[in-house]
CSV table of C-alpha atoms in Angstrom, one decimal:
chain,number,residue,atom,x,y,z
B,1,UNK,CA,-0.2,-0.1,-0.1
B,2,UNK,CA,1.0,3.5,-1.0
B,3,UNK,CA,0.6,5.1,2.6
B,4,UNK,CA,2.9,2.3,4.1
B,5,UNK,CA,5.7,3.2,1.8
B,6,UNK,CA,5.1,7.0,2.0
B,7,UNK,CA,5.3,6.6,6.0
B,8,UNK,CA,8.7,4.5,5.6
B,9,UNK,CA,10.0,7.1,3.7
B,10,UNK,CA,9.1,10.5,5.5
B,11,UNK,CA,10.2,8.7,8.8
B,12,UNK,CA,13.6,8.2,7.4
B,13,UNK,CA,13.5,11.9,6.0
B,14,UNK,CA,12.3,13.5,9.4
B,15,UNK,CA,15.5,14.6,11.1
B,16,UNK,CA,16.7,16.3,8.0
B,17,UNK,CA,13.3,17.5,6.3
B,18,UNK,CA,13.7,20.9,7.5
B,19,UNK,CA,17.2,21.6,6.6
B,20,UNK,CA,17.1,19.9,3.0
B,21,UNK,CA,13.8,21.1,1.8
B,22,UNK,CA,13.8,24.7,3.6
B,23,UNK,CA,13.6,26.8,0.4
B,24,UNK,CA,10.8,24.9,-1.0
B,25,UNK,CA,8.9,24.7,2.2
B,26,UNK,CA,9.4,28.5,3.0
B,27,UNK,CA,8.3,29.5,-0.3
B,28,UNK,CA,5.4,27.2,-1.1
B,29,UNK,CA,4.1,27.6,2.5
B,30,UNK,CA,4.4,31.4,2.8
B,31,UNK,CA,2.6,31.7,-0.6
B,32,UNK,CA,-0.1,29.2,1.1
B,33,UNK,CA,-0.4,31.5,4.1
B,34,UNK,CA,-1.1,34.8,2.3
B,35,UNK,CA,-3.4,32.8,-0.1
B,36,UNK,CA,-5.5,31.0,2.4
B,37,UNK,CA,-6.7,34.2,4.2
B,38,UNK,CA,-7.1,32.4,7.3
B,39,UNK,CA,-9.1,34.1,10.0
B,40,UNK,CA,-7.7,34.1,13.7
B,41,UNK,CA,-11.0,32.7,14.7
B,42,UNK,CA,-10.7,29.8,12.3
B,43,UNK,CA,-10.3,26.3,13.3
B,44,UNK,CA,-7.8,25.1,10.9
B,45,UNK,CA,-7.0,21.2,10.0
B,46,UNK,CA,-3.6,20.9,8.0
B,47,UNK,CA,-3.6,17.5,6.0
B,48,UNK,CA,0.0,15.7,5.7
B,49,UNK,CA,1.4,18.4,8.1
B,50,UNK,CA,4.8,17.1,8.2
B,51,UNK,CA,7.3,18.9,10.4
B,52,UNK,CA,4.5,21.5,11.3
B,53,UNK,CA,5.9,24.6,9.1
B,54,UNK,CA,2.6,25.6,8.1
B,55,UNK,CA,1.5,25.7,11.6
B,56,UNK,CA,4.8,27.6,12.3
B,57,UNK,CA,4.2,30.3,9.9
B,58,UNK,CA,0.6,30.9,11.1
B,59,UNK,CA,1.3,31.1,14.5
B,60,UNK,CA,3.9,33.3,14.3
B,61,UNK,CA,1.3,36.0,13.2
B,62,UNK,CA,-1.8,34.3,14.9
B,63,UNK,CA,-0.5,32.6,18.1
B,64,UNK,CA,-3.8,31.7,19.6
B,65,UNK,CA,-5.0,29.9,16.3
B,66,UNK,CA,-6.7,26.8,16.9
B,67,UNK,CA,-4.8,24.3,14.3
B,68,UNK,CA,-4.9,20.6,14.1
B,69,UNK,CA,-2.5,18.8,12.1
B,70,UNK,CA,-2.5,15.0,10.7
B,71,UNK,CA,0.3,13.1,9.2
B,72,UNK,CA,1.0,9.5,8.3
B,73,UNK,CA,4.6,9.5,9.7
B,74,UNK,CA,5.4,9.4,13.3
B,75,UNK,CA,8.7,10.8,13.2
B,76,UNK,CA,7.7,13.7,11.3
B,77,UNK,CA,4.9,14.4,13.9
B,78,UNK,CA,7.5,14.0,16.6
B,79,UNK,CA,9.3,16.9,14.9
B,80,UNK,CA,6.1,19.1,14.8
B,81,UNK,CA,5.3,18.3,18.3
B,82,UNK,CA,8.5,19.1,19.8
B,83,UNK,CA,8.0,22.7,18.1
B,84,UNK,CA,4.5,23.2,19.6
B,85,UNK,CA,4.7,21.8,23.0
B,86,UNK,CA,4.1,25.2,24.7
B,87,UNK,CA,1.0,25.8,22.4
B,88,UNK,CA,-2.3,24.2,24.0
B,89,UNK,CA,-4.1,25.1,21.0
B,90,UNK,CA,-2.3,23.2,18.6
B,91,UNK,CA,-2.1,19.2,18.5
B,92,UNK,CA,-1.3,16.6,15.8
B,93,UNK,CA,-2.6,13.3,15.2
B,94,UNK,CA,-1.1,10.1,13.1
B,95,UNK,CA,-3.8,9.6,10.7
B,96,UNK,CA,-4.6,8.9,7.0
B,97,UNK,CA,-6.4,11.4,4.7
B,98,UNK,CA,-8.8,8.7,4.1
B,99,UNK,CA,-9.6,7.9,7.7
B,100,UNK,CA,-9.5,11.2,9.6
B,101,UNK,CA,-10.5,10.9,13.2
B,102,UNK,CA,-12.9,13.7,13.4
B,103,UNK,CA,-16.5,14.2,13.7
B,104,UNK,CA,-18.0,15.7,10.6
B,105,UNK,CA,-18.4,19.7,10.4
B,106,UNK,CA,-15.4,20.2,12.8
B,107,UNK,CA,-13.4,22.6,10.7
B,108,UNK,CA,-13.5,26.2,9.0
B,109,UNK,CA,-10.4,25.5,7.1
B,110,UNK,CA,-8.7,22.4,5.6
B,111,UNK,CA,-5.4,22.7,3.9
B,112,UNK,CA,-3.1,20.3,2.3
B,113,UNK,CA,0.2,21.4,0.8
B,114,UNK,CA,2.5,19.2,-1.8
B,115,UNK,CA,0.8,16.0,-1.0
B,116,UNK,CA,-2.2,15.3,-3.2
B,117,UNK,CA,0.4,13.9,-5.7
B,118,UNK,CA,0.9,10.8,-2.9
B,119,UNK,CA,-3.0,10.1,-2.5
B,120,UNK,CA,-3.9,6.6,-3.8
B,121,UNK,CA,-7.6,7.6,-4.1
B,122,UNK,CA,-8.0,11.5,-4.7
B,123,UNK,CA,-11.8,11.0,-4.6
B,124,UNK,CA,-12.0,9.3,-1.3
B,125,UNK,CA,-9.7,11.9,0.1
B,126,UNK,CA,-11.7,15.0,-1.2
B,127,UNK,CA,-14.7,13.2,0.0
B,128,UNK,CA,-13.2,12.8,3.5
B,129,UNK,CA,-12.0,16.6,3.8
B,130,UNK,CA,-15.4,17.5,2.7
B,131,UNK,CA,-17.2,15.5,5.7
B,132,UNK,CA,-14.8,17.1,8.3
B,133,UNK,CA,-15.3,20.6,6.8
B,134,UNK,CA,-18.0,22.9,8.2
B,135,UNK,CA,-21.0,24.1,5.6
B,136,UNK,CA,-19.6,27.5,5.3
B,137,UNK,CA,-15.9,25.9,5.5
B,138,UNK,CA,-13.3,26.3,2.5
B,139,UNK,CA,-11.0,23.6,1.2
B,140,UNK,CA,-7.2,25.3,0.2
B,141,UNK,CA,-5.0,22.8,-1.7
B,142,UNK,CA,-1.8,23.4,-3.0
B,143,UNK,CA,0.2,20.7,-5.2
B,144,UNK,CA,2.4,20.2,-7.9
B,145,UNK,CA,0.9,20.9,-11.6
B,146,UNK,CA,1.5,18.9,-14.3
B,147,UNK,CA,0.8,22.0,-17.2
B,148,UNK,CA,4.6,22.7,-16.5
B,149,UNK,CA,7.1,21.0,-18.9
B,150,UNK,CA,9.6,20.4,-15.9
B,151,UNK,CA,6.7,18.7,-13.7
B,152,UNK,CA,6.0,16.4,-16.6
B,153,UNK,CA,9.4,15.2,-16.8
B,154,UNK,CA,9.3,15.0,-12.9
B,155,UNK,CA,5.8,13.0,-13.0
B,156,UNK,CA,7.8,10.3,-15.7
B,157,UNK,CA,10.6,10.1,-13.5
B,158,UNK,CA,9.0,9.9,-10.3
B,159,UNK,CA,6.6,7.1,-11.4
B,160,UNK,CA,9.6,5.1,-12.4
B,161,UNK,CA,12.0,5.6,-9.4
B,162,UNK,CA,10.1,6.5,-6.6
B,163,UNK,CA,7.8,3.9,-5.3
B,164,UNK,CA,5.6,6.2,-2.8
B,165,UNK,CA,4.6,8.7,-5.8
B,166,UNK,CA,1.1,8.5,-7.4
B,167,UNK,CA,0.9,11.2,-9.9
B,168,UNK,CA,0.5,15.0,-10.1
B,169,UNK,CA,-2.5,16.3,-12.2
B,170,UNK,CA,-3.1,19.1,-14.5
B,171,UNK,CA,-5.0,22.2,-13.5
B,172,UNK,CA,-8.2,20.9,-15.3
B,173,UNK,CA,-7.9,17.4,-14.1
B,174,UNK,CA,-7.4,18.6,-10.6
B,175,UNK,CA,-10.5,21.2,-11.0
B,176,UNK,CA,-12.4,18.2,-12.4
B,177,UNK,CA,-11.6,16.1,-9.1
B,178,UNK,CA,-12.8,19.0,-6.9
B,179,UNK,CA,-16.2,19.5,-8.6
B,180,UNK,CA,-16.8,15.7,-8.8
B,181,UNK,CA,-16.5,15.8,-5.4
B,182,UNK,CA,-19.2,18.4,-4.7
B,183,UNK,CA,-16.9,21.6,-4.4
B,184,UNK,CA,-17.4,24.8,-5.7
B,185,UNK,CA,-13.8,26.4,-6.6
B,186,UNK,CA,-13.8,29.9,-5.6
B,187,UNK,CA,-10.3,30.9,-6.4
B,188,UNK,CA,-7.5,29.4,-8.4
B,189,UNK,CA,-4.1,29.9,-9.9
B,190,UNK,CA,-0.7,28.3,-11.2
B,191,UNK,CA,2.2,29.7,-9.8
B,192,UNK,CA,6.0,28.8,-10.4
B,193,UNK,CA,8.5,28.7,-7.5
B,194,UNK,CA,12.2,29.0,-9.3
B,195,UNK,CA,13.1,27.2,-12.5
B,196,UNK,CA,11.7,23.5,-11.5
B,197,UNK,CA,8.5,24.0,-9.4
B,198,UNK,CA,5.5,24.6,-10.9
B,199,UNK,CA,2.2,24.5,-8.7
B,200,UNK,CA,-1.3,25.1,-8.6
B,201,UNK,CA,-3.5,26.3,-6.0
B,202,UNK,CA,-7.4,26.4,-5.4
B,203,UNK,CA,-9.7,27.5,-2.7
B,204,UNK,CA,-13.1,25.6,-2.8
B,205,UNK,CA,-16.3,25.9,-0.7
B,206,UNK,CA,-18.8,23.1,0.0
């Protein structure tokens, strides 16, 4: 199962992840923070939160923000928990996007950054995100975009050499997944970070 392979890979990376991917993480998550327009009163769920860098960016400006992060890597979560041990308003859980351990209609905002290309079943993942989102809540997803030539090449290479990689999508395919899951797309764009990384982002409502 892909999730088991992803867990093992990121357990191995956890100790060096923040250093190895510092530029990518800083650039993409800073963009996501500005794009998402999270209100201080929002209760936020971060899917595949990794080492908690998105939480760090939000809490730097809004230290009382209610935030929950989920990831399938215990060791990535351990790094995240160590960063926020003094924040009672932040919690982390080991959980799959396909089985979120939360009641329906729990969150004002659900975010996911640079993880959608790992999901075995994107339709089921989106259905579960929709379930935990409040009726007036919003979903914000940032991920790689196959509309960029370099990402097309990376997509081919990773499918061959990376056993945990599933696929990245074109913006049209991504939007079709969102609308098929019953979401309404409110805002969307594509953006390039440096020479390699071409990403897309969308904010959607139920």
